[in-house]
Coordinates of C-alpha atoms and ligand atoms in Angstrom, one line a residue:
M1 CA 135.8 -95.1 12.4
S2 CA 140.0 -95.2 11.1
I3 CA 141.9 -92.2 10.8
F4 CA 145.6 -93.9 9.4
P5 CA 146.0 -92.5 5.5
A6 CA 147.1 -96.9 4.7
P7 CA 145.2 -99.7 5.1
P8 CA 146.9 -102.0 7.9
D9 CA 148.9 -104.1 7.5
P10 CA 147.9 -107.2 7.9
R11 CA 151.0 -108.9 9.0
R12 CA 151.0 -106.2 12.1
P13 CA 147.7 -106.7 13.9
V14 CA 148.4 -104.1 16.7
D15 CA 148.2 -101.0 16.5
I16 CA 149.1 -98.0 19.7
A17 CA 147.4 -95.0 20.6
V18 CA 149.6 -93.3 23.4
G19 CA 149.0 -89.3 25.2
I20 CA 152.5 -87.6 23.8
Q21 CA 152.4 -84.8 26.5
W22 CA 151.7 -85.0 31.5
G23 CA 148.7 -87.4 30.8
D24 CA 144.5 -86.2 30.0
E25 CA 145.1 -85.7 26.4
G26 CA 142.0 -86.8 25.7
K27 CA 142.9 -90.9 24.8
G28 CA 139.7 -91.5 25.6
R29 CA 137.4 -90.2 23.5
I30 CA 140.3 -91.3 20.4
V31 CA 140.4 -94.5 21.8
D32 CA 136.6 -94.9 21.6
L33 CA 136.5 -93.3 17.9
L34 CA 139.1 -96.2 16.4
A35 CA 137.8 -98.8 18.6
R36 CA 135.2 -99.9 16.0
D37 CA 137.9 -101.1 13.5
Y38 CA 139.4 -103.7 15.9
A39 CA 138.2 -106.6 18.1
I40 CA 140.1 -105.9 20.8
V41 CA 141.1 -102.6 22.8
A42 CA 144.1 -103.4 25.4
R43 CA 145.2 -101.2 28.2
F44 CA 148.6 -101.8 28.7
G45 CA 150.0 -99.7 31.9
G46 CA 148.8 -97.7 34.3
G47 CA 146.0 -98.3 37.4
D48 CA 143.2 -96.0 38.1
N49 CA 145.6 -92.7 38.5
A50 CA 144.0 -92.8 35.2
G51 CA 140.5 -91.4 34.4
H52 CA 138.8 -90.6 31.8
S53 CA 134.8 -89.0 31.0
I54 CA 132.8 -91.2 28.8
E55 CA 128.7 -90.1 28.0
V56 CA 126.5 -93.1 27.7
G57 CA 122.9 -92.1 26.4
E58 CA 122.4 -88.4 28.8
T59 CA 124.7 -90.2 31.9
K60 CA 128.3 -88.8 32.1
L61 CA 130.8 -91.3 34.1
A62 CA 133.9 -91.5 34.8
L63 CA 136.1 -94.0 34.1
H64 CA 139.6 -95.6 35.4
I65 CA 140.8 -99.1 34.1
V66 CA 138.0 -99.9 32.1
P67 CA 139.6 -99.4 28.6
S68 CA 138.2 -96.7 26.2
G69 CA 136.0 -98.5 24.4
V70 CA 133.1 -100.0 26.5
L71 CA 130.8 -98.3 24.2
V72 CA 131.4 -100.1 21.0
E73 CA 129.3 -103.5 21.1
R74 CA 131.2 -106.9 21.0
T75 CA 134.7 -105.1 22.0
K76 CA 136.5 -107.2 24.0
L77 CA 138.7 -104.6 26.2
L78 CA 141.0 -106.1 28.2
I79 CA 143.2 -105.1 31.2
G80 CA 146.2 -105.9 30.7
A81 CA 149.6 -107.4 32.1
G82 CA 151.6 -104.1 33.0
T83 CA 148.3 -102.6 34.8
V84 CA 148.2 -102.4 38.3
V85 CA 144.6 -102.8 39.4
S86 CA 141.9 -101.9 42.8
L87 CA 139.5 -104.2 42.9
R88 CA 137.6 -102.2 44.7
G89 CA 137.6 -99.7 41.7
L90 CA 137.8 -102.5 39.6
V91 CA 133.9 -103.9 41.0
D92 CA 132.5 -100.8 41.0
E93 CA 133.3 -99.7 37.4
L94 CA 131.7 -102.6 37.0
D95 CA 128.8 -101.9 38.6
T96 CA 128.0 -98.6 37.0
L97 CA 128.0 -100.4 33.6
V98 CA 126.0 -103.4 34.4
K99 CA 123.0 -100.5 35.8
L100 CA 123.2 -98.8 32.9
G101 CA 122.9 -102.0 30.7
V102 CA 126.6 -102.2 28.9
D103 CA 127.4 -106.2 28.7
T104 CA 130.5 -106.0 31.4
S105 CA 131.6 -109.8 29.9
R106 CA 133.1 -108.3 27.6
V107 CA 135.8 -107.0 30.2
V108 CA 138.6 -109.4 31.0
V109 CA 141.9 -109.3 33.3
S110 CA 145.2 -110.6 32.9
A111 CA 145.8 -113.1 35.5
R112 CA 149.4 -111.4 35.2
A113 CA 148.1 -107.9 36.1
H114 CA 148.9 -107.2 40.0
I115 CA 146.2 -106.0 42.5
V116 CA 146.3 -102.7 43.9
F117 CA 145.5 -102.9 47.6
P118 CA 144.3 -100.6 50.8
Y119 CA 147.8 -100.5 51.4
H120 CA 150.2 -99.5 48.5
A121 CA 147.1 -96.5 48.7
A122 CA 147.7 -96.0 52.4
L123 CA 151.8 -95.9 52.2
D124 CA 151.8 -93.9 48.5
R125 CA 149.7 -90.6 50.9
L126 CA 152.2 -92.6 53.7
L127 CA 155.6 -91.4 51.6
E128 CA 154.1 -88.3 50.1
K129 CA 154.1 -86.8 52.5
Q130 CA 157.3 -87.5 54.2
R131 CA 158.3 -86.0 51.2
G132 CA 156.4 -82.8 52.2
G133 CA 158.0 -79.9 49.3
A134 CA 159.0 -82.8 47.6
A135 CA 155.9 -84.6 46.8
I136 CA 155.7 -85.1 43.8
G137 CA 152.1 -84.7 43.7
T138 CA 150.6 -88.4 42.9
T139 CA 147.1 -89.6 42.9
G140 CA 147.0 -91.8 45.9
R141 CA 146.2 -94.6 44.6
G142 CA 148.6 -96.9 45.3
I143 CA 149.8 -97.0 42.1
G144 CA 154.1 -96.1 43.1
P145 CA 154.0 -98.8 45.8
A146 CA 152.1 -101.7 44.0
Y147 CA 154.7 -101.2 41.3
V148 CA 157.5 -101.5 43.8
D149 CA 155.7 -104.7 44.8
R150 CA 155.6 -106.3 41.3
V151 CA 159.3 -105.6 40.7
G152 CA 160.4 -106.6 44.2
R153 CA 157.8 -110.0 43.8
L154 CA 155.9 -109.3 47.1
G155 CA 153.3 -108.3 44.5
I156 CA 149.9 -110.2 44.3
T157 CA 147.6 -111.1 40.9
F158 CA 144.9 -111.5 39.7
G159 CA 145.9 -115.3 38.8
D160 CA 146.5 -115.3 42.4
L161 CA 142.9 -114.4 43.3
A162 CA 141.3 -118.0 42.2
K163 CA 143.8 -119.0 45.2
P164 CA 142.4 -118.2 48.3
E165 CA 144.8 -120.2 51.0
V166 CA 147.9 -118.7 48.8
L167 CA 146.4 -114.8 48.9
A168 CA 145.8 -114.8 52.0
T169 CA 149.7 -115.8 53.0
K170 CA 150.8 -113.5 49.9
I171 CA 148.8 -110.5 51.8
R172 CA 150.9 -111.1 55.2
Q173 CA 154.0 -111.0 53.9
A174 CA 153.2 -108.0 52.0
L175 CA 152.2 -106.3 55.1
L176 CA 154.7 -107.9 57.4
A177 CA 157.9 -106.4 54.5
R178 CA 155.4 -103.0 55.5
A179 CA 155.4 -102.9 59.1
P180 CA 158.8 -100.9 59.6
L181 CA 156.9 -98.4 57.1
F182 CA 153.4 -97.9 58.5
A183 CA 154.9 -98.1 62.2
G184 CA 153.0 -95.3 64.3
A185 CA 151.2 -94.3 61.4
E186 CA 147.5 -94.2 61.4
G187 CA 145.0 -94.9 58.9
V188 CA 146.7 -98.2 58.2
P189 CA 144.2 -101.0 56.9
R190 CA 144.1 -104.4 58.8
E191 CA 145.4 -107.4 57.6
E192 CA 142.1 -109.5 58.6
D193 CA 140.0 -106.3 56.8
I194 CA 142.4 -106.9 53.9
V195 CA 142.3 -110.7 53.5
G196 CA 137.5 -110.3 54.4
E197 CA 137.5 -108.1 51.3
T198 CA 139.5 -109.5 48.6
L199 CA 138.5 -112.9 49.7
T200 CA 134.3 -111.2 48.6
L201 CA 135.2 -109.5 45.9
A202 CA 137.4 -112.4 44.6
E203 CA 133.6 -114.0 43.6
R204 CA 133.2 -111.0 41.3
I205 CA 136.5 -110.9 39.8
V206 CA 137.6 -114.2 38.9
P207 CA 135.1 -114.8 36.3
H208 CA 137.1 -111.9 34.4
V209 CA 140.7 -113.3 35.1
V210 CA 142.2 -114.3 31.4
D211 CA 145.4 -115.5 30.5
D212 CA 145.9 -113.2 28.7
V213 CA 148.6 -113.5 26.3
A214 CA 146.3 -116.6 25.0
L215 CA 143.5 -114.2 24.6
L216 CA 145.3 -111.9 22.3
H217 CA 147.3 -114.1 20.4
D218 CA 144.8 -116.7 19.4
A219 CA 142.5 -113.3 17.9
I220 CA 145.4 -112.5 16.3
A221 CA 146.2 -115.8 14.5
R222 CA 143.1 -115.2 14.2
G223 CA 143.7 -112.4 11.7
E224 CA 142.0 -109.9 14.9
R225 CA 143.0 -106.8 15.5
I226 CA 144.1 -105.5 18.3
L227 CA 144.4 -101.9 19.4
A228 CA 146.3 -101.1 22.7
E229 CA 145.7 -97.6 24.1
G230 CA 147.9 -96.4 27.0
A231 CA 147.6 -94.4 30.0
Q232 CA 148.9 -90.9 31.4
G233 CA 151.3 -89.5 28.5
T234 CA 154.8 -90.1 27.6
M235 CA 156.3 -86.8 29.4
L236 CA 154.9 -89.8 33.2
D237 CA 157.4 -91.9 31.9
V238 CA 158.4 -93.7 34.8
T239 CA 162.0 -93.8 32.2
Y240 CA 161.9 -91.4 30.3
G241 CA 159.5 -88.5 31.7
T242 CA 160.6 -86.8 33.6
Y243 CA 162.4 -88.3 36.3
P244 CA 161.3 -88.3 39.7
F245 CA 158.0 -86.4 38.7
V246 CA 156.6 -89.0 36.8
T247 CA 154.2 -92.2 37.2
S248 CA 155.8 -96.0 38.2
S249 CA 154.9 -97.6 34.9
H250 CA 155.9 -97.3 30.7
T251 CA 153.7 -95.2 28.8
V252 CA 155.5 -95.2 25.8
A253 CA 154.5 -97.4 23.0
G254 CA 157.0 -99.9 23.4
G255 CA 155.3 -100.2 27.2
A256 CA 153.0 -102.1 25.6
C257 CA 155.0 -104.9 24.1
I258 CA 155.9 -105.5 27.6
G259 CA 152.3 -104.6 29.0
L260 CA 150.9 -106.9 26.7
G261 CA 153.1 -109.4 25.9
I262 CA 153.3 -108.9 21.8
G263 CA 156.9 -109.2 20.0
P264 CA 157.8 -105.5 18.0
T265 CA 157.0 -107.4 14.9
T266 CA 153.1 -107.6 15.5
V267 CA 152.8 -103.6 16.1
G268 CA 151.6 -102.0 13.2
R269 CA 150.6 -98.1 13.7
V270 CA 151.2 -96.0 16.8
L271 CA 148.9 -93.0 17.1
G272 CA 150.4 -89.7 19.0
V273 CA 146.8 -87.6 21.5
A274 CA 147.9 -84.5 22.1
K275 CA 146.4 -81.5 23.1
A276 CA 146.3 -78.4 20.8
Y277 CA 147.7 -77.0 24.0
C278 CA 149.2 -78.6 27.2
T279 CA 148.6 -79.6 30.5
R280 CA 149.9 -81.0 33.8
V281 CA 148.7 -82.2 37.4
G282 CA 150.8 -82.9 40.3
S283 CA 154.4 -81.3 40.5
G284 CA 157.3 -81.2 38.0
P285 CA 158.8 -79.3 35.6
F286 CA 156.3 -77.9 32.8
P287 CA 158.7 -75.5 30.9
S288 CA 155.7 -74.3 29.1
E289 CA 152.9 -73.8 31.7
L290 CA 151.7 -70.2 31.8
S291 CA 150.8 -69.3 35.5
D292 CA 149.2 -65.9 34.6
E293 CA 145.9 -65.3 33.2
R294 CA 146.4 -66.9 29.2
G295 CA 147.0 -69.8 32.2
E296 CA 143.8 -69.8 34.1
R297 CA 141.9 -69.0 31.2
L298 CA 142.9 -72.6 29.2
R299 CA 141.6 -73.5 32.3
A300 CA 138.0 -72.3 32.6
Q301 CA 137.3 -72.8 28.6
G302 CA 138.8 -76.5 28.5
R303 CA 138.1 -77.6 32.0
E304 CA 141.1 -78.4 33.3
F305 CA 140.0 -80.0 36.1
G306 CA 141.4 -84.2 37.0
V307 CA 138.5 -86.1 36.4
T308 CA 140.6 -89.1 39.1
T309 CA 141.4 -86.2 41.5
G310 CA 139.1 -83.5 40.5
R311 CA 142.2 -81.2 40.5
P312 CA 143.0 -77.9 39.2
R313 CA 145.1 -78.7 35.9
R314 CA 148.7 -76.8 35.0
C315 CA 148.1 -75.3 32.1
G316 CA 150.5 -74.0 29.2
W317 CA 151.3 -73.8 25.2
Y318 CA 151.7 -76.6 22.9
D319 CA 155.7 -77.8 23.6
A320 CA 157.5 -79.0 20.3
V321 CA 160.2 -79.8 21.8
A322 CA 158.7 -82.0 24.6
A323 CA 156.6 -83.2 21.8
R324 CA 159.7 -84.1 19.0
Y325 CA 161.4 -86.1 21.7
A326 CA 157.8 -87.6 22.1
A327 CA 157.6 -88.8 19.1
Q328 CA 160.8 -90.0 18.9
L329 CA 160.1 -91.7 22.1
N330 CA 157.0 -93.3 20.2
G331 CA 157.6 -94.2 16.7
L332 CA 155.0 -92.0 16.2
D333 CA 153.0 -92.3 12.6
G334 CA 150.6 -89.8 13.2
L335 CA 149.5 -87.3 15.7
A336 CA 145.4 -86.5 17.0
I337 CA 145.4 -83.1 18.3
T338 CA 142.5 -82.6 21.1
K339 CA 140.4 -79.7 22.0
L340 CA 141.4 -77.6 18.6
D341 CA 137.4 -75.6 19.8
V342 CA 139.1 -74.5 23.8
L343 CA 141.7 -72.1 21.3
S344 CA 139.0 -70.6 19.6
G345 CA 138.6 -67.4 20.4
F346 CA 141.4 -67.1 22.6
G347 CA 143.1 -64.0 20.8
R348 CA 146.8 -65.0 20.1
L349 CA 148.4 -68.4 20.8
G350 CA 151.4 -70.1 21.2
I351 CA 153.6 -72.3 20.5
V352 CA 157.4 -73.7 22.2
T353 CA 159.7 -74.0 20.2
G354 CA 162.8 -73.9 21.7
Y355 CA 164.6 -73.7 25.3
R356 CA 167.6 -71.5 26.5
R357 CA 169.0 -72.4 30.0
A358 CA 169.7 -69.9 32.5
D359 CA 173.3 -68.5 31.3
G360 CA 170.9 -68.5 27.1
T361 CA 172.8 -71.1 25.5
P362 CA 169.7 -72.7 23.5
C363 CA 168.8 -76.7 25.0
G364 CA 166.9 -79.8 23.8
V365 CA 164.9 -81.7 26.7
E366 CA 168.1 -82.3 28.0
G367 CA 167.5 -79.2 29.8
L368 CA 163.9 -79.5 30.6
A369 CA 164.3 -79.5 34.8
D370 CA 167.0 -76.8 34.5
P371 CA 166.4 -74.7 36.8
G372 CA 165.8 -70.7 35.3
L373 CA 164.6 -72.4 31.6
Q374 CA 163.8 -69.6 29.2
V375 CA 161.4 -71.1 26.4
E376 CA 161.3 -69.7 23.2
V377 CA 157.1 -69.0 21.9
E378 CA 156.3 -68.6 18.6
E379 CA 153.1 -66.5 18.4
H380 CA 150.4 -67.6 16.2
P381 CA 146.9 -65.3 15.3
G382 CA 144.1 -67.1 16.4
W383 CA 140.4 -67.3 15.3
D384 CA 136.9 -66.6 16.2
V385 CA 134.3 -68.7 14.6
E386 CA 132.6 -71.6 16.5
I387 CA 134.5 -74.7 14.8
R388 CA 132.4 -77.3 16.9
D389 CA 130.0 -78.7 13.9
V390 CA 133.2 -79.0 11.1
R391 CA 134.1 -82.4 10.2
R392 CA 137.1 -82.0 7.9
I393 CA 140.6 -80.2 8.7
A394 CA 139.7 -79.2 5.3
D395 CA 136.8 -77.0 6.0
L396 CA 138.3 -75.4 9.4
P397 CA 139.5 -71.2 9.7
A398 CA 142.5 -70.4 7.9
A399 CA 144.1 -69.8 11.3
A400 CA 143.7 -73.0 13.1
R401 CA 144.3 -74.6 9.8
A402 CA 148.4 -72.9 9.8
F403 CA 148.2 -73.7 13.4
L404 CA 147.4 -77.2 12.4
D405 CA 150.2 -76.9 10.3
R406 CA 152.0 -75.9 12.6
L407 CA 152.0 -78.1 15.5
A408 CA 152.5 -81.1 12.6
Q409 CA 156.0 -79.0 11.5
V410 CA 157.0 -78.6 14.6
T411 CA 157.1 -81.9 16.2
G412 CA 157.4 -83.9 12.8
V413 CA 154.4 -86.1 12.6
P414 CA 151.4 -85.4 10.2
V415 CA 148.2 -84.5 12.4
L416 CA 144.9 -87.2 11.2
A417 CA 142.6 -86.2 13.3
V418 CA 141.4 -83.2 15.4
S419 CA 138.8 -83.0 18.3
V420 CA 136.2 -79.3 17.4
G421 CA 133.8 -80.2 20.6
P422 CA 133.2 -82.3 23.6
E423 CA 130.4 -84.2 21.7
R424 CA 132.0 -87.8 20.6
S425 CA 131.4 -86.9 16.9
A426 CA 132.3 -83.7 17.0
L427 CA 136.0 -85.1 15.0
A428 CA 137.8 -83.6 12.2
V429 CA 139.6 -85.3 9.6
Ligands
IMP501 P1 151.0 -91.3 40.4 O1 150.6 -92.2 38.7 O2 149.5 -91.9 41.3 O3 152.4 -92.2 41.4 O4 150.9 -89.8 40.3 C1 152.4 -89.4 39.1 C2 152.7 -88.5 38.4 O5 151.5 -88.7 37.2 C3 151.4 -87.7 39.2 O6 152.4 -86.0 38.7 C4 150.2 -87.5 38.8 O7 149.4 -86.6 38.9 C5 150.5 -87.9 37.6 N1 149.6 -89.0 36.8 C6 148.9 -90.5 37.6 N2 148.5 -90.4 36.4 C7 148.2 -89.0 36.1 C8 146.8 -89.6 34.3 O8 145.5 -90.2 34.4 N3 146.7 -88.0 33.9 C9 147.8 -86.8 34.4 N4 148.6 -87.2 35.3 C10 148.4 -88.7 36.2

């Protein structure tokens, strides 16, 4: 199902879908819907810190690393060069999919992607403990330490899995470099256990490892289309997010070029995915947060608990200041607004349209982390009717349409699609 108003430009075969808030925007289901128009869906960053739930028949399952087009037969699913991936996590996910009858030969992983080892996860948790009250609230999956190893040239790639003799040496070197940090710590994984497990898991994974650059560019040469799927959200980008309360990868659309080895001139359209309100997990600034009963209601009605960690998500109004910033960073062509149905029957709704510093002076996103930051909230009438069966934006209640129009206006980007319920088909365009 295409939600873009114009047909694609054949000279620009790559479209990108990214989250424009703090992650958990519901990118997975939007990508799932778009996927049938693409030969390849490719994840360009992050690891199994991400999470999306999908339904296969009666079964509901959480996926963390396999791209979201998994339910669309024939679409190839690439875990791209910009990702960092746990071998155990990937094997478990593939096993689950096999049990559900999914053809996992379609899932391939870049030889350039980096492996997240148990020592990365141990280090992630150790560093969080050391940060104490300033902890980032990471998912504890080892994502940050794995990216540190990549830039520190200590990382081990999926390509290395085919060379067992090199693997053991590289694991030893990486552990040696970490030894001072691990000194005296409990639960540090042992070298021989890691090497043993890696060699066992490698047998399962090696058949899925590909030269991703050749795969993508051969597909482009054949005239096929590619959908680049972002993980987390723009406000968690390692450079442009609410640093240091961010993840360790580039979550913005530009990250797709680096994380997949494609040039900017191949990119056609960029879709931003945003909830009709906002959520954040972990620590860090969140200006539109509702710390009262309304925040709790959003959490309960939206079932806002992390797919990866189960943590309750912080909830607040749609933040148009952050959204405008995200529209600039990503070069958005359109918005997919998710979970509009969660707002049905909520009463009056808010949109944060401006920030003010503690002394009352207006500011933009540069003031986002200021202590004492105030927000300007625009109030909107809500709607009481159920909207789950609506399939055309034009058929939504007038108050819901007015709310969407305002989201588009304050973000500066048209709304192209709206999710109105948890079922795969519950999308209005
Ligand atoms: P890390 O990516 O595990 O290092 O965590 C860094 C920050 O990003 C923490 O605030 C996490 O809660 C957040 N984060 C990581 N992945 C996701 C996600 O998929 N959704 C929402 N937040 C995430």
